[in-house]
Amino acid sequence: MRVKYLFVSAAVALASLTACQSNSGGSDAEMDKFIDNLMGEMTLHEKIGQLNLPVTGEIVTGQAKSSDVAEKIKKGEVGGLFNLKGVEKIREVQRVAVEESRLKIPLIFGMDVIHGYETVFPIPLALSCSWDMAAIEKSAQIAAKEASADGICWTFSPMVDICRDARWGRMSEGSGEDPFLGSAIAKAMVKGYQGDNLQDSTTIMACVKHFALYGAPEAGRDYNTVDMSRIAMYNYYFSPYKAAVEAGVGSAMSSFNVVDGIPATANKWLMTDVLRNQWGFDGFVVTDYTAISEMIDHGMGDLQQVSALALKAGIDMDMVADGFIGTLEKSLQEGKITEEDIDKACRRILEAKYKLGLFENPYKYCNVDRPKNDIFTAENRAAARDIAAETFVLLKNEGNLLPLQRKGRIALIGPLADTKANMPGTWSVAAVSERYKSLYEGMKDAVGDKGEVLYAKGCNLCYDATLEANATMFGREMRDPRSPQQLTAEALGVAQRADVIVFAGGESSEFSGESSSRSNIDLPDAQLDLLKALKKTGKPIVMLNFAGRSTVMNWENDNLPAILQVWFGGSEAADAICDVLFGDKVPSGKLTTSFPKAVGQLPLYYNYLNTGRPAGKWFSKYRSNYLDVDNEPLYPFGYGLSYTTFTYGDLTLSSDVMEPSATITATVKVTNTGNYDAAEVVQLYIRDMVGSISRPVKELKGFERIFLKKGESRDVTFEINADLLKFYNSSLEYVCEPGEFRVMVGCDSKNVQTKTFTLKE
Ligand code: BGC
């Protein structure tokens, strides 16, 4: 008998299952039969209980907390719990569910494992800048292994919301502005978390979020209104969610915003017509945190009404709102919903538990011996350090100031230089930052006795203490009580004694992430003033820009010789930054979000429509431009320098005509012409010159990350077929239209070579 749970759940009438039948890993028919039997035993109240997801109160990520959770579990009123950390605690709660509730149905335990567990990987925006799908998949796989060792079987990741507006703080949690790259990453993440088989106790169920369009709030303000055409939804914003579904993601999370005027959580078109009927999603849908009760403020009715709307729309699980558990019975009595609606949702939750193998063994993820072997291991940390180095983007390196040599005196200055808590970045709820190195510690280790590292904080994050307090929550405080004058004086003293200054500044961890929108995305005032003072010393300055979004860096670009964008690199950030600073590794990251010259350019993205009055280089009356800034980003999508140089040979196309059923290839020879072995990300963009709807000036349609030793060359080839040329037309049909296409290949979205071909009828 493999089904241990069958013994303990005597109350469940499973007579029709023979002893040798497994209740997981079996066929769909076996699963259906198992669930039919189980549901046959369930009261209405117990069925609704499965749809209830309270929070434990340990790690709170929203406005409300749940109460009396243990009592509710005993009464069969809870389907799962989230953000409870520690395998022993989870085991105990699971014990209550499978020993003290009537039907002994196991709970599902979720957590926001967004970019790693205790081994923290770089924030997702950073990860996307590696363009390294294998490494990203591995990061999710390691996260799953660590989380599952600690009792977690479900993660609220990947977050795949496309974002074109850096004011939105949650840009940090996604993969930037591009749907093609975002889709590839969505697939890699789902594969990494779920593996090929959820039966394995080292894999966990993924949850694609936030469905949908959460990354496009008006004015970049979190939770704000989204108003978007279906053309834009289908062509740009939907792709990564759909890709996650195609990769077999087990669950999805509804978003807080409205879609077509209806909150996503009550939007039947979105949750049922698109997600299930058009895309074939067969997992379950959980709401975001209190998204059901928030619909009262959206003006959709009282708790009973909005709960019924959510269930009818296709939501299966209610996160924290107590809307389902509190009102669905009444709605059923009043005929506002049917028992079938409840059954459908309950079945999907039970299916997820079945697929995870929890009926077979509710303690499958509760092996108390696993944490010490599987969490924060040297191997996992080495992987995190490696990928972190791939995510840094070298924005400027005048006179090859970088890499630095390990010699002389290095002045490490800035508010991010000596703060362990701000290394992992936002949404690192399982992080144990006391175990991580601050950059100062990492740099002392990296330099050893070959040189001297001097340190001064130099300034606070910003002058405004309230703003700083809001941007350094969750134990990430770093305010220094000294006055700006005292801090500057100390920094200048340190700088004077040094050969080179490394400035570690930018944003704190919580300056981006949820509820961290900014209306001004410049380097905060105190830091800019400090940099200006440091510049006057005449010493060369390397800026390490920590940030969870693209920021405005005009002064920095004009005045500093070297800038390395380091995002938030995770638990191993300090060592990884030093690997790149001192040239043990060569930077290869490429931006996945355009860096604006002014916040007023937002939303800013490379795949824009040309308009009828495209801008020229300079301001021109009656063109689509600004009086006070041009339309160009400071650093474009796809951009990133290296310590070496790459030379691109001529782009060739295998043919300048293409039959719809055929393929053509675009080839370019790339040569490493510099002095370091290094990786390069070669990018393919395509423009559809004439369409039945206006088409973007270019769209990413391929990329390859290659590694070339110095002097080495390689032909990089992209295959172009009709599928790659398809888009959703105004009837939302996915088509490609014959005519001329422009193929562009290069090292970023601006620096490309161009060839054209014609797609035949
Ligand atoms: C966030 C989600 C997160 C959830 C649970 C919400 O506030 O929007 O991304 O998964 O909380 O912590």
PDB file of N, CA and C and ligand atoms in Angstrom, residues 53 55 59-63 82-83 111-114 155-157 159 161 170 173 207 209-210 214 222-223 253-256 287-290 294 319-320 427 429 514, ligand 1:
ATOM      1  N   LEU A  53      -7.809  30.525   1.561  1.00  0.00           N
ATOM      2  CA  LEU A  53      -6.353  30.608   1.769  1.00  0.00           C
ATOM      3  C   LEU A  53      -6.038  31.749   2.729  1.00  0.00           C
ATOM      4  N   VAL A  55      -3.619  33.727   5.642  1.00  0.00           N
ATOM      5  CA  VAL A  55      -2.177  33.926   5.805  1.00  0.00           C
ATOM      6  C   VAL A  55      -1.852  33.582   7.249  1.00  0.00           C
ATOM      7  N   ILE A  59       4.733  36.052   8.081  1.00  0.00           N
ATOM      8  CA  ILE A  59       5.303  36.987   7.119  1.00  0.00           C
ATOM      9  C   ILE A  59       4.100  37.604   6.437  1.00  0.00           C
ATOM     10  N   VAL A  60       3.823  38.834   6.755  1.00  0.00           N
ATOM     11  CA  VAL A  60       2.603  39.444   6.219  1.00  0.00           C
ATOM     12  C   VAL A  60       2.965  40.325   5.034  1.00  0.00           C
ATOM     13  N   THR A  61       2.314  40.086   3.914  1.00  0.00           N
ATOM     14  CA  THR A  61       2.667  40.832   2.704  1.00  0.00           C
ATOM     15  C   THR A  61       1.504  41.678   2.189  1.00  0.00           C
ATOM     16  N   GLY A  62       0.529  41.867   3.031  1.00  0.00           N
ATOM     17  CA  GLY A  62      -0.611  42.682   2.604  1.00  0.00           C
ATOM     18  C   GLY A  62      -1.205  43.412   3.787  1.00  0.00           C
ATOM     19  N   GLN A  63      -2.394  43.969   3.598  1.00  0.00           N
ATOM     20  CA  GLN A  63      -2.969  44.849   4.619  1.00  0.00           C
ATOM     21  C   GLN A  63      -3.633  44.101   5.769  1.00  0.00           C
ATOM     22  N   PHE A  82      -0.172  30.274   3.605  1.00  0.00           N
ATOM     23  CA  PHE A  82       1.044  30.751   2.937  1.00  0.00           C
ATOM     24  C   PHE A  82       1.889  31.630   3.834  1.00  0.00           C
ATOM     25  N   ASN A  83       3.146  31.680   3.445  1.00  0.00           N
ATOM     26  CA  ASN A  83       4.168  32.467   4.124  1.00  0.00           C
ATOM     27  C   ASN A  83       4.382  32.068   5.593  1.00  0.00           C
ATOM     28  N   MET A 111       4.244  30.086  -0.660  1.00  0.00           N
ATOM     29  CA  MET A 111       5.117  31.180  -0.213  1.00  0.00           C
ATOM     30  C   MET A 111       5.548  32.013  -1.421  1.00  0.00           C
ATOM     31  N   ASP A 112       5.872  33.248  -1.139  1.00  0.00           N
ATOM     32  CA  ASP A 112       6.443  34.090  -2.187  1.00  0.00           C
ATOM     33  C   ASP A 112       7.932  33.772  -2.325  1.00  0.00           C
ATOM     34  N   VAL A 113       8.201  32.683  -3.010  1.00  0.00           N
ATOM     35  CA  VAL A 113       9.594  32.336  -3.302  1.00  0.00           C
ATOM     36  C   VAL A 113       9.853  32.941  -4.682  1.00  0.00           C
ATOM     37  N   ILE A 114      10.284  34.186  -4.696  1.00  0.00           N
ATOM     38  CA  ILE A 114      10.258  34.955  -5.944  1.00  0.00           C
ATOM     39  C   ILE A 114      11.585  34.882  -6.686  1.00  0.00           C
ATOM     40  N   THR A 155       4.744  28.023  -5.012  1.00  0.00           N
ATOM     41  CA  THR A 155       5.307  29.381  -4.985  1.00  0.00           C
ATOM     42  C   THR A 155       4.485  30.340  -5.818  1.00  0.00           C
ATOM     43  N   PHE A 156       4.393  31.578  -5.346  1.00  0.00           N
ATOM     44  CA  PHE A 156       3.681  32.620  -6.093  1.00  0.00           C
ATOM     45  C   PHE A 156       4.638  33.263  -7.092  1.00  0.00           C
ATOM     46  N   SER A 157       5.099  32.498  -8.007  1.00  0.00           N
ATOM     47  CA  SER A 157       6.066  32.945  -9.005  1.00  0.00           C
ATOM     48  C   SER A 157       5.921  31.998 -10.193  1.00  0.00           C
ATOM     49  N   MET A 159       6.400  35.946 -11.713  1.00  0.00           N
ATOM     50  CA  MET A 159       5.691  37.194 -11.961  1.00  0.00           C
ATOM     51  C   MET A 159       6.126  37.618 -13.365  1.00  0.00           C
ATOM     52  N   ASP A 161       4.555  40.115 -15.389  1.00  0.00           N
ATOM     53  CA  ASP A 161       3.898  41.327 -15.876  1.00  0.00           C
ATOM     54  C   ASP A 161       4.867  42.210 -16.674  1.00  0.00           C
ATOM     55  N   ARG A 170       7.050  47.588  -8.961  1.00  0.00           N
ATOM     56  CA  ARG A 170       7.084  46.143  -9.156  1.00  0.00           C
ATOM     57  C   ARG A 170       7.738  45.745 -10.461  1.00  0.00           C
ATOM     58  N   GLU A 173      10.158  42.963 -10.061  1.00  0.00           N
ATOM     59  CA  GLU A 173       9.782  41.548  -9.904  1.00  0.00           C
ATOM     60  C   GLU A 173       9.552  40.832 -11.225  1.00  0.00           C
ATOM     61  N   CYS A 207       3.037  29.472  -9.816  1.00  0.00           N
ATOM     62  CA  CYS A 207       1.802  30.264  -9.926  1.00  0.00           C
ATOM     63  C   CYS A 207       2.125  31.507 -10.755  1.00  0.00           C
ATOM     64  N   LYS A 209       1.715  35.035 -12.301  1.00  0.00           N
ATOM     65  CA  LYS A 209       0.977  36.200 -11.806  1.00  0.00           C
ATOM     66  C   LYS A 209       1.502  37.442 -12.495  1.00  0.00           C
ATOM     67  N   HIS A 210       0.792  38.550 -12.397  1.00  0.00           N
ATOM     68  CA  HIS A 210      -0.538  38.729 -11.812  1.00  0.00           C
ATOM     69  C   HIS A 210      -1.448  38.892 -13.009  1.00  0.00           C
ATOM     70  N   TYR A 214      -1.132  43.726 -14.792  1.00  0.00           N
ATOM     71  CA  TYR A 214      -0.827  44.478 -13.562  1.00  0.00           C
ATOM     72  C   TYR A 214       0.339  45.448 -13.766  1.00  0.00           C
ATOM     73  N   ASP A 222       1.178  51.994  -8.116  1.00  0.00           N
ATOM     74  CA  ASP A 222       0.771  50.619  -7.828  1.00  0.00           C
ATOM     75  C   ASP A 222      -0.728  50.536  -7.550  1.00  0.00           C
ATOM     76  N   TYR A 223      -1.326  49.464  -8.013  1.00  0.00           N
ATOM     77  CA  TYR A 223      -2.749  49.133  -7.841  1.00  0.00           C
ATOM     78  C   TYR A 223      -3.676  50.043  -8.656  1.00  0.00           C
ATOM     79  N   MET A 253      -2.490  33.547 -10.575  1.00  0.00           N
ATOM     80  CA  MET A 253      -3.004  34.505  -9.584  1.00  0.00           C
ATOM     81  C   MET A 253      -3.659  35.676 -10.313  1.00  0.00           C
ATOM     82  N   SER A 254      -4.824  36.049  -9.843  1.00  0.00           N
ATOM     83  CA  SER A 254      -5.498  37.202 -10.457  1.00  0.00           C
ATOM     84  C   SER A 254      -4.836  38.480  -9.968  1.00  0.00           C
ATOM     85  N   SER A 255      -4.943  39.522 -10.767  1.00  0.00           N
ATOM     86  CA  SER A 255      -4.300  40.782 -10.394  1.00  0.00           C
ATOM     87  C   SER A 255      -5.294  41.717  -9.707  1.00  0.00           C
ATOM     88  N   PHE A 256      -4.762  42.776  -9.110  1.00  0.00           N
ATOM     89  CA  PHE A 256      -5.592  43.724  -8.366  1.00  0.00           C
ATOM     90  C   PHE A 256      -6.372  44.681  -9.277  1.00  0.00           C
ATOM     91  N   THR A 287      -6.720  34.252  -5.939  1.00  0.00           N
ATOM     92  CA  THR A 287      -6.735  35.718  -6.057  1.00  0.00           C
ATOM     93  C   THR A 287      -5.427  36.246  -5.509  1.00  0.00           C
ATOM     94  N   ASP A 288      -5.150  37.494  -5.780  1.00  0.00           N
ATOM     95  CA  ASP A 288      -4.085  38.149  -5.042  1.00  0.00           C
ATOM     96  C   ASP A 288      -4.637  38.492  -3.643  1.00  0.00           C
ATOM     97  N   TYR A 289      -3.761  38.957  -2.792  1.00  0.00           N
ATOM     98  CA  TYR A 289      -4.024  39.223  -1.368  1.00  0.00           C
ATOM     99  C   TYR A 289      -5.244  40.136  -1.176  1.00  0.00           C
ATOM    100  N   THR A 290      -6.271  39.619  -0.592  1.00  0.00           N
ATOM    101  CA  THR A 290      -7.541  40.359  -0.349  1.00  0.00           C
ATOM    102  C   THR A 290      -8.150  40.972  -1.612  1.00  0.00           C
ATOM    103  N   GLU A 294     -11.233  43.717  -1.817  1.00  0.00           N
ATOM    104  CA  GLU A 294     -10.886  45.019  -2.398  1.00  0.00           C
ATOM    105  C   GLU A 294     -11.869  45.432  -3.496  1.00  0.00           C
ATOM    106  N   MET A 319      -7.568  34.421  -1.444  1.00  0.00           N
ATOM    107  CA  MET A 319      -6.434  34.714  -0.566  1.00  0.00           C
ATOM    108  C   MET A 319      -6.830  35.798   0.443  1.00  0.00           C
ATOM    109  N   VAL A 320      -6.928  35.399   1.681  1.00  0.00           N
ATOM    110  CA  VAL A 320      -7.063  36.272   2.861  1.00  0.00           C
ATOM    111  C   VAL A 320      -8.381  37.067   2.992  1.00  0.00           C
ATOM    112  N   TRP A 427      11.131  41.403  -2.073  1.00  0.00           N
ATOM    113  CA  TRP A 427      10.535  40.070  -2.174  1.00  0.00           C
ATOM    114  C   TRP A 427      11.555  38.966  -1.950  1.00  0.00           C
ATOM    115  N   VAL A 429      11.457  37.014   1.019  1.00  0.00           N
ATOM    116  CA  VAL A 429      10.830  36.815   2.331  1.00  0.00           C
ATOM    117  C   VAL A 429      11.518  35.725   3.144  1.00  0.00           C
ATOM    118  N   GLU A 514       6.609  45.935  -4.187  1.00  0.00           N
ATOM    119  CA  GLU A 514       5.195  46.282  -4.041  1.00  0.00           C
ATOM    120  C   GLU A 514       5.010  47.587  -3.274  1.00  0.00           C
TER     121      GLU A 514
HETATM  122  C1  BGC B   1       1.237  40.486  -3.959  1.00  0.00           C
HETATM  123  C2  BGC B   1       1.493  39.130  -4.561  1.00  0.00           C
HETATM  124  C3  BGC B   1       1.906  38.156  -3.496  1.00  0.00           C
HETATM  125  C4  BGC B   1       0.856  38.121  -2.425  1.00  0.00           C
HETATM  126  C5  BGC B   1       1.143  37.130  -1.327  1.00  0.00           C
HETATM  127  C6  BGC B   1       0.358  40.419  -2.745  1.00  0.00           C
HETATM  128  O1  BGC B   1       0.302  41.635  -2.089  1.00  0.00           O
HETATM  129  O2  BGC B   1       0.672  41.328  -4.937  1.00  0.00           O
HETATM  130  O3  BGC B   1       2.457  39.225  -5.561  1.00  0.00           O
HETATM  131  O4  BGC B   1       2.116  36.888  -4.056  1.00  0.00           O
HETATM  132  O5  BGC B   1       0.747  39.403  -1.851  1.00  0.00           O
HETATM  133  O6  BGC B   1       2.171  37.540  -0.532  1.00  0.00           O
END
